[in-house]
Every structure is written in structure tokens, then in C-alpha cells.
Coordinates of C-alpha atoms and ligand atoms in Angstrom, one line a residue:
X269 CA -17.4 -30.4 50.2
X270 CA -15.1 -32.8 52.7
X271 CA -14.4 -30.4 55.2
X272 CA -12.8 -33.7 57.4
X273 CA -10.5 -34.2 54.2
X274 CA -9.1 -30.6 54.5
X275 CA -8.4 -30.4 58.6
X276 CA -6.4 -33.8 58.2
X277 CA -4.2 -32.1 55.4
X278 CA -3.7 -29.1 58.1
X279 CA -3.6 -30.8 60.6
X280 CA -0.4 -33.8 58.5
X281 CA 0.7 -29.5 58.1
X282 CA 1.1 -28.4 61.8
X283 CA 2.6 -32.0 62.5
X284 CA 5.1 -31.8 60.3
X285 CA 5.9 -27.8 61.6
X286 CA 6.2 -29.3 64.7
X287 CA 2.8 -27.0 66.4
X288 CA 0.2 -28.4 68.9
X289 CA -2.7 -26.4 66.9
X290 CA -3.9 -23.2 65.3
X291 CA -6.1 -20.9 65.7
X292 CA -7.9 -19.8 62.7
X293 CA -9.8 -16.5 62.6
X294 CA -9.6 -15.7 58.7
X295 CA -13.2 -16.6 57.5
X296 CA -12.3 -18.2 54.2
X297 CA -10.0 -20.1 55.6
X298 CA -12.4 -21.2 58.6
X299 CA -15.5 -21.2 56.3
X300 CA -12.6 -23.1 54.1
X301 CA -11.9 -25.9 57.1
X302 CA -15.5 -26.4 58.4
X303 CA -18.2 -24.6 56.1
X304 CA -19.5 -22.1 58.2
X305 CA -19.9 -18.8 56.3
X306 CA -21.2 -16.6 59.2
X307 CA -19.3 -12.9 59.6
X308 CA -17.7 -14.6 62.9
X309 CA -16.5 -17.2 63.7
X310 CA -13.2 -19.2 65.1
X311 CA -12.4 -22.4 64.8
X312 CA -9.7 -23.9 66.6
X313 CA -7.3 -27.0 65.9
X314 CA -5.5 -29.0 68.4
X315 CA -3.7 -31.5 66.8
X316 CA -1.2 -34.6 68.4
X317 CA 0.4 -37.7 66.7
X318 CA -2.3 -39.5 67.2
X319 CA -5.2 -37.3 66.2
X320 CA -6.7 -34.1 66.4
X321 CA -9.4 -31.9 67.5
X322 CA -11.6 -28.9 66.8
X323 CA -13.2 -26.9 68.0
X324 CA -15.3 -23.8 66.5
X325 CA -16.6 -21.0 68.3
X326 CA -18.9 -18.8 67.4
X327 CA -21.8 -15.8 69.3
X328 CA -25.4 -16.3 69.8
X329 CA -26.8 -14.9 66.0
X330 CA -25.0 -17.6 64.6
X331 CA -26.8 -20.4 66.6
X332 CA -29.1 -21.9 64.2
X333 CA -26.9 -21.4 61.2
X334 CA -23.7 -22.9 63.2
X335 CA -25.6 -26.1 64.4
X336 CA -26.8 -26.8 60.4
X337 CA -23.2 -25.4 59.2
X338 CA -20.5 -27.3 61.0
X339 CA -20.8 -30.5 61.3
X340 CA -17.1 -31.2 61.0
X341 CA -16.4 -29.8 64.6
X342 CA -17.5 -28.6 68.2
X343 CA -19.8 -26.0 67.9
X344 CA -19.1 -23.3 71.3
X345 CA -21.6 -20.2 71.4
X346 CA -19.3 -17.8 73.1
X347 CA -20.2 -14.9 75.8
X348 CA -17.4 -12.9 74.8
X349 CA -15.4 -12.7 72.2
X350 CA -15.1 -15.9 70.0
X351 CA -11.3 -15.6 69.4
X352 CA -10.5 -15.6 73.4
X353 CA -12.6 -18.3 73.9
X354 CA -10.8 -20.4 71.3
X355 CA -7.7 -19.3 72.2
X356 CA -8.1 -20.8 75.6
X357 CA -9.3 -24.2 74.8
X358 CA -6.1 -24.3 72.7
X359 CA -4.1 -23.5 76.0
X360 CA -6.4 -26.4 77.3
X361 CA -5.9 -28.8 74.7
X362 CA -3.4 -28.1 72.2
X363 CA -0.7 -29.3 74.5
X364 CA 2.0 -31.0 71.6
X365 CA 3.6 -27.7 70.8
X366 CA 3.4 -24.1 70.3
X367 CA -0.5 -23.1 69.1
X368 CA 0.4 -21.1 65.1
X369 CA -1.6 -18.3 64.4
X370 CA -3.0 -16.5 61.3
X371 CA 0.0 -13.5 61.5
X372 CA -1.2 -12.0 58.2
X373 CA -5.1 -12.3 59.4
X374 CA -4.7 -10.9 62.9
X375 CA -4.3 -7.9 64.3
X376 CA -1.3 -7.0 66.6
X377 CA -3.9 -5.1 69.4
X378 CA -6.1 -9.0 68.7
X379 CA -2.6 -11.2 69.3
X380 CA -1.5 -9.6 72.7
X381 CA -5.2 -9.7 74.3
X382 CA -5.4 -13.7 72.9
X383 CA -1.6 -14.4 74.4
X384 CA -2.7 -12.5 77.8
X385 CA -5.6 -13.8 78.0
X386 CA -4.5 -17.5 77.3
X387 CA -0.9 -17.7 77.6
X388 CA 1.1 -20.8 76.5
X389 CA 3.5 -20.2 73.6
X390 CA 2.3 -18.7 70.1
X391 CA 4.0 -18.9 66.6
X392 CA 2.8 -16.8 63.6
X393 CA 2.1 -18.5 60.5
X394 CA 1.8 -17.7 57.3
X395 CA -0.4 -18.6 54.4
X396 CA -0.9 -22.2 55.5
X397 CA -4.5 -23.3 54.5
X398 CA -4.3 -20.1 51.5
X399 CA -1.4 -23.2 50.7
X400 CA -4.0 -25.9 51.1
X401 CA -7.1 -23.6 49.1
X402 CA -4.5 -23.2 45.8
X403 CA -5.5 -26.6 44.6
X404 CA -9.3 -26.7 44.2
X405 CA -11.0 -30.1 44.0
X406 CA -13.7 -30.6 41.7
X407 CA -16.7 -29.3 43.4
X408 CA -15.1 -25.9 44.4
X409 CA -13.8 -25.9 39.8
X410 CA -17.6 -26.9 38.9
X411 CA -18.3 -23.5 41.6
X412 CA -15.7 -21.7 40.1
X413 CA -17.1 -22.4 36.8
X414 CA -20.6 -21.5 37.6
X415 CA -19.3 -18.2 38.6
X416 CA -17.2 -17.6 35.8
X417 CA -20.4 -18.8 33.2
X418 CA -22.7 -16.4 35.2
X419 CA -20.2 -13.2 35.4
X420 CA -19.6 -14.2 31.4
X421 CA -23.6 -14.0 30.2
X422 CA -23.6 -10.4 31.3
X423 CA -21.2 -9.0 29.2
X424 CA -22.7 -8.9 25.5
X425 CA -26.2 -7.2 27.4
X426 CA -24.6 -5.0 28.9
X427 CA -21.8 -4.2 25.9
X428 CA -25.1 -3.5 23.7
X429 CA -26.5 -0.7 26.1
X430 CA -23.2 1.0 26.2
X431 CA -23.2 4.4 24.2
X432 CA -21.3 8.2 24.3
X433 CA -23.0 10.1 27.3
X434 CA -24.0 7.1 29.6
X435 CA -21.7 7.5 33.3
X436 CA -19.6 4.5 33.7
X437 CA -21.4 4.0 37.0
X438 CA -24.5 3.5 34.9
X439 CA -22.8 0.4 33.3
X440 CA -21.4 -0.4 36.8
X441 CA -25.1 -0.5 38.2
X442 CA -26.6 -2.7 35.1
X443 CA -23.6 -5.0 35.0
X444 CA -24.5 -5.8 38.8
X445 CA -28.2 -5.4 38.7
X446 CA -28.1 -8.3 35.7
X447 CA -25.5 -10.4 38.0
X448 CA -28.0 -10.2 41.3
X449 CA -30.5 -11.0 38.8
X450 CA -29.3 -14.2 37.4
X451 CA -28.5 -15.1 41.0
X452 CA -25.1 -13.6 42.4
X453 CA -24.5 -13.6 45.7
X454 CA -22.6 -10.1 44.9
X455 CA -19.6 -8.6 43.5
X456 CA -16.4 -10.4 44.2
X457 CA -15.3 -6.7 44.0
X458 CA -16.0 -3.3 43.0
X459 CA -16.7 -3.1 39.6
X460 CA -14.1 -1.5 37.6
X461 CA -15.3 0.5 34.6
X462 CA -12.9 3.1 33.1
X463 CA -13.5 5.3 29.6
X464 CA -11.2 7.7 27.5
X465 CA -8.5 8.2 29.5
X466 CA -9.5 7.0 32.6
X467 CA -8.7 3.4 31.3
X468 CA -5.8 4.4 31.7
X469 CA -6.1 3.8 35.4
X470 CA -5.3 0.1 35.9
X471 CA -7.6 0.5 39.0
X472 CA -10.4 2.3 37.9
X473 CA -13.2 2.1 39.8
X474 CA -16.3 3.5 38.0
X475 CA -16.5 7.0 38.6
X476 CA -20.0 9.4 37.0
X477 CA -17.6 10.3 34.1
X478 CA -19.5 9.9 31.0
X479 CA -18.4 7.9 28.5
X480 CA -17.1 10.2 25.1
X481 CA -17.8 9.1 21.2
X482 CA -14.4 7.8 21.1
X483 CA -11.7 5.9 23.6
X484 CA -11.2 2.5 25.3
X485 CA -13.7 1.2 28.1
X486 CA -12.0 -1.9 30.4
X487 CA -14.6 -3.5 32.5
X488 CA -13.0 -6.4 35.2
X489 CA -15.9 -7.1 37.0
X490 CA -16.6 -10.4 39.0
X491 CA -19.6 -12.4 40.9
X492 CA -19.5 -14.3 43.9
X493 CA -21.6 -17.8 43.6
X494 CA -21.6 -20.5 46.2
X495 CA -18.9 -18.5 48.0
X496 CA -16.7 -18.8 45.3
X497 CA -15.1 -16.1 43.2
X498 CA -15.2 -15.0 39.1
X499 CA -12.9 -12.5 37.2
X500 CA -13.1 -11.0 34.0
X501 CA -11.6 -8.0 32.2
X502 CA -12.4 -7.1 28.4
X503 CA -12.0 -4.0 26.9
X504 CA -14.1 -2.4 24.2
X505 CA -13.8 0.4 22.1
X506 CA -16.6 3.1 21.3
X507 CA -16.4 4.6 18.0
X508 CA -14.3 2.9 15.5
X509 CA -10.6 2.9 16.8
X510 CA -7.4 3.9 15.1
X511 CA -4.4 2.1 14.4
X512 CA -2.5 3.3 17.1
X513 CA -5.3 1.6 19.5
X514 CA -6.3 -1.4 17.8
X515 CA -2.4 -2.0 17.6
X516 CA -2.0 -1.4 21.3
X517 CA -5.7 -3.5 21.5
X518 CA -4.0 -6.7 20.1
X519 CA -0.5 -6.8 21.8
X520 CA -2.8 -7.2 24.6
X521 CA -4.3 -10.0 23.0
X522 CA -1.4 -11.7 22.2
X523 CA 0.3 -11.3 24.8
X524 CA -2.7 -12.9 26.5
X525 CA -2.6 -15.8 24.5
X526 CA 0.9 -16.1 25.5
X527 CA 0.5 -15.9 29.0
X528 CA -2.4 -18.7 28.6
X529 CA 0.4 -21.0 25.8
X530 CA 3.0 -20.4 29.2
X531 CA 0.6 -22.2 31.4
X532 CA 1.4 -25.6 32.3
X533 CA 1.7 -27.9 36.0
X534 CA 5.1 -27.7 36.6
X535 CA 6.3 -24.3 35.6
X536 CA 6.8 -21.2 37.7
X537 CA 4.0 -18.6 37.8
X538 CA 6.5 -16.4 37.1
X539 CA 7.3 -18.0 34.0
X540 CA 4.0 -17.8 32.6
X541 CA 4.3 -13.3 33.7
X542 CA 7.2 -13.4 31.4
X543 CA 5.7 -15.2 29.1
X544 CA 3.3 -11.9 28.6
X545 CA 5.7 -9.7 29.3
X546 CA 8.2 -10.4 26.7
X547 CA 5.2 -10.7 24.2
X548 CA 4.3 -6.7 25.2
X549 CA 8.5 -5.8 25.2
X550 CA 8.4 -7.3 21.2
X551 CA 6.0 -4.3 21.1
X552 CA 7.5 -1.5 23.1
X553 CA 5.0 -1.7 25.4
X554 CA 6.3 -3.6 28.4
X555 CA 6.7 -0.3 30.5
X556 CA 3.3 0.6 30.1
X557 CA 2.4 -3.4 31.9
X558 CA 2.6 -2.4 35.3
X559 CA 1.4 -4.9 37.3
X560 CA 1.2 -8.7 37.9
X561 CA 0.3 -11.1 34.9
X562 CA -2.5 -12.9 37.4
X563 CA -3.5 -14.3 40.6
X564 CA -5.2 -17.2 42.2
X565 CA -8.9 -17.1 43.0
X566 CA -11.4 -19.0 45.7
X567 CA -13.0 -18.1 48.1
X568 CA -11.6 -14.8 47.6
X569 CA -10.8 -12.5 44.6
X570 CA -6.5 -12.7 45.2
X571 CA -5.3 -15.9 46.8
X572 CA -2.0 -17.3 46.2
X573 CA -0.2 -18.3 43.4
X574 CA 0.8 -14.7 42.3
X575 CA 1.8 -15.0 38.8
X576 CA 4.5 -12.0 39.1
X577 CA 8.0 -11.3 38.3
X578 CA 10.6 -13.3 39.8
X579 CA 13.3 -10.5 40.5
X580 CA 15.4 -8.5 42.9
X581 CA 12.9 -6.6 45.0
X582 CA 10.2 -9.2 44.4
X583 CA 11.6 -10.8 47.8
X584 CA 8.7 -13.0 48.0
X585 CA 8.4 -14.7 45.4
X586 CA 12.0 -14.9 45.5
X587 CA 12.6 -16.9 48.8
X588 CA 10.3 -19.4 47.2
X589 CA 9.2 -19.9 43.9
X590 CA 5.5 -20.3 43.4
X591 CA 5.4 -23.4 40.6
X592 CA 1.3 -24.3 39.2
X593 CA -0.3 -26.9 39.7
X594 CA -3.0 -28.9 38.3
X595 CA -5.9 -28.0 40.0
X596 CA -5.0 -24.4 40.3
X597 CA -7.2 -22.0 38.7
X598 CA -5.6 -18.8 37.7
X599 CA -6.4 -15.2 35.9
X600 CA -4.3 -14.5 33.7
X601 CA -4.6 -10.2 32.7
X602 CA -1.8 -8.5 31.0
X603 CA -2.2 -4.8 30.5
X604 CA -0.9 -2.1 28.7
X605 CA -1.6 2.0 30.0
X606 CA -0.4 4.8 28.3
X607 CA -1.1 8.3 30.6
X608 CA -3.3 9.9 28.7
X609 CA -4.3 8.1 26.2
X610 CA -5.7 5.0 27.2
X611 CA -5.6 1.7 28.5
X612 CA -6.7 -2.0 27.3
X613 CA -6.8 -5.5 29.7
X614 CA -7.9 -8.9 28.7
X615 CA -8.6 -11.2 31.8
X616 CA -9.7 -15.0 31.4
X617 CA -9.6 -17.7 34.5
X618 CA -8.0 -20.7 33.3
X619 CA -7.8 -23.9 35.2
X620 CA -4.1 -25.1 35.4
X621 CA -4.0 -28.9 33.9
X622 CA -1.3 -31.3 33.4
X623 CA -0.3 -30.6 29.9
X624 CA -1.8 -26.9 29.7
X625 CA -4.7 -24.8 31.2
X626 CA -8.7 -24.6 30.2
X627 CA -9.6 -21.3 29.8
X628 CA -13.0 -21.1 31.9
X629 CA -14.2 -17.3 30.8
X630 CA -16.0 -18.6 27.6
X631 CA -16.4 -14.5 26.1
X632 CA -14.6 -13.6 23.1
X633 CA -11.8 -11.2 22.9
X634 CA -11.7 -10.1 19.6
X635 CA -11.8 -6.5 19.1
X636 CA -15.3 -4.7 20.1
X637 CA -16.4 -1.4 18.8
X638 CA -19.2 0.0 19.9
Ligands
LIG1000 ZN1 -10.1 -8.3 37.2
LIG1001 ZN1 -7.7 -10.5 38.2

């Protein structure tokens, strides 16, 4: 990964905003900008019209790791809290304007201490590094592809072992075990396995419930590989699916395909949401689609852009409509959840291209009856 190039892109943004520097505390952003993967690290970035100066602060546990991973910033082993030493360094070196901090990631208490300790002028900044991270570099796409393939490869063996009576948590455990055996560093989020009427919970974390002889099971999971997350959902049916269940499944599948078709560089993220939502509307199921159509994926499981409805009440999207660009990696995951009955969700990861998109998730989507 070319950290220096990323740092220069950030410096460009900071200069544009007439800022003198930035205190980067959000770990995925720290990793993105300088390569550090540990659990305590703060990056201080000072910009001037001529140049760029960086210092990375961590604690004694990471002396060796920081020396190995961080070659594009001066490494400082802090004696006290890394964030405070970074702030003091910035007060001294960022002299060409106020210093930005990540207002969504730094607690009020931490910020107050920073301000008191370092003094100077501070400015809240939202999603600046996240904006850079939206466009994936070829190496990042390769890493995401590998994560997607690993997760997909365990789907079939896991489904083969599902039978009535097995608990949701046993299914999740087997799934996670196989992922780890295949080399996953971890799961990108708590594995969701929801069966029967629990499948009507859009965020159904695996429970002790035993799988009933008949009904849907939603499996939503992802792995972390090389720091990058994957995310996929498939819904299977235990027993033979009745007409209603089959219709519901097909409606979600159609909506998912319409969503994928709508993806292309230049379109609004909200247009992709609309394509999926309109498709469900035609089946009279849009009122059961209670979340957004998708999200960006990368070093974090949920990143910008958000593929959500552009309408009143959705102020974030209303202020700044997000447009898809070639190189973004996003999920397309419409779902239908009927309380008391059950739910269906189908989710793929796709790479946005100039002319459309490439579906990264290879797992088939026709209805599996167990
Ligand atoms: Zn998911
Ligand atoms: Zn997702």
C-alpha cells in the first residue's frame, strides 16, 4: 500500500480547507495513512503550503511493531496518552491554520483534555479520511476480493450441515470455525443467523434457538483478511418452500438484481436504493424493506457511501448526495421482513466500474431448500 500517496491526498484536502494539520485518532484511518495495525496509535499530520510533516504516537508495547510498520512518519513512543503527545506536537508544528480533529471519533472528554493540554485552535472535521478511503486502490480491491472468496468458500459446507434441531449459534460457530481455519483474521461483525420467524429480525444475531423443520434462515457474515472486511448474506429455506415463501424470495432476488443493474460510476447512491425499493414496491413488499440498500466496505464493515433513500428526514444524504465512482466497493442487500412470518435478505459485494459493476461474491443466489 502506498501510504505516502494517501498522505499527500489528505494534505491536499487539508490545504483546501485552510487547515494547518490533523489529529488522526480513528484507528482504521491511522492504518490507512501509515500502515500501523495495533490498538493504540495516533497520527499527527502538519501541513504547510510547501510540505507535509508527520509523527506517529504509540506506547511502549508497540515499539517493535511501529518500527516495522510505520516508515512514512516519525515514530514516537509516548510516555503518557498518545493522543495528548500528538496534540502537543501539532500545536508546535501545525502553524498554518487550525488543526482538524475527527469529531465523530474523538470523545468530548478526550477533546477537552486535548484542548486544555495543547492549546491552539481546533476544528471539527467529519469523514475526511473516510472520503479518501471510498475509492479503493487496486491492491485494496485484491485484498477485498480475497476476503470475499474466503467467506464464500465456507457457505456450501455450512449449509450442508444445517438440519432441523441444530441451533443458530451452532451454525454460526461452525461458520466462524471454518473461516478461521481458512485463514480469516476474524469476523467483520457478529455472525447473524436467524431462523423461522426470527428471520424477520433484520439484525438477528445467532441465538440458542433450534432450527424448525420449516422456514427461512438468513445467514449474514463476513471475514477480515489482510485488514479488509467482507460481507455477504444468503437466505436458505428449511423444508420445501411454499408458494408465498417462494414469491417472497424471488421478489427480494429481483430487487437485488435491479439494484446491481443500477450501479454505475456517476449515478447517485440513492438511485441504486430506489431501483431495489421500486422493484419491491411492485410486489407490494416495499413496506417490509426497513433498511438501506447497501454500504461501502473496506477496512471497516460499514463505510461511506451509504446507499439509502434520498428524502426528507435523511439530512446527511439530503445535504450532500453521494455519487458512485469507479473503484468503490459496496454491498447490495435488499431484504423483506414480515413480522411473525419471516424474512429474506440477499447481499453481494460489488466493485463499481465506469460502465456498471462487477459482482465480487461468487455464491449462487437461487433458492436452496434443505
Ligand atoms: Zn451483511
Ligand atoms: Zn452489509
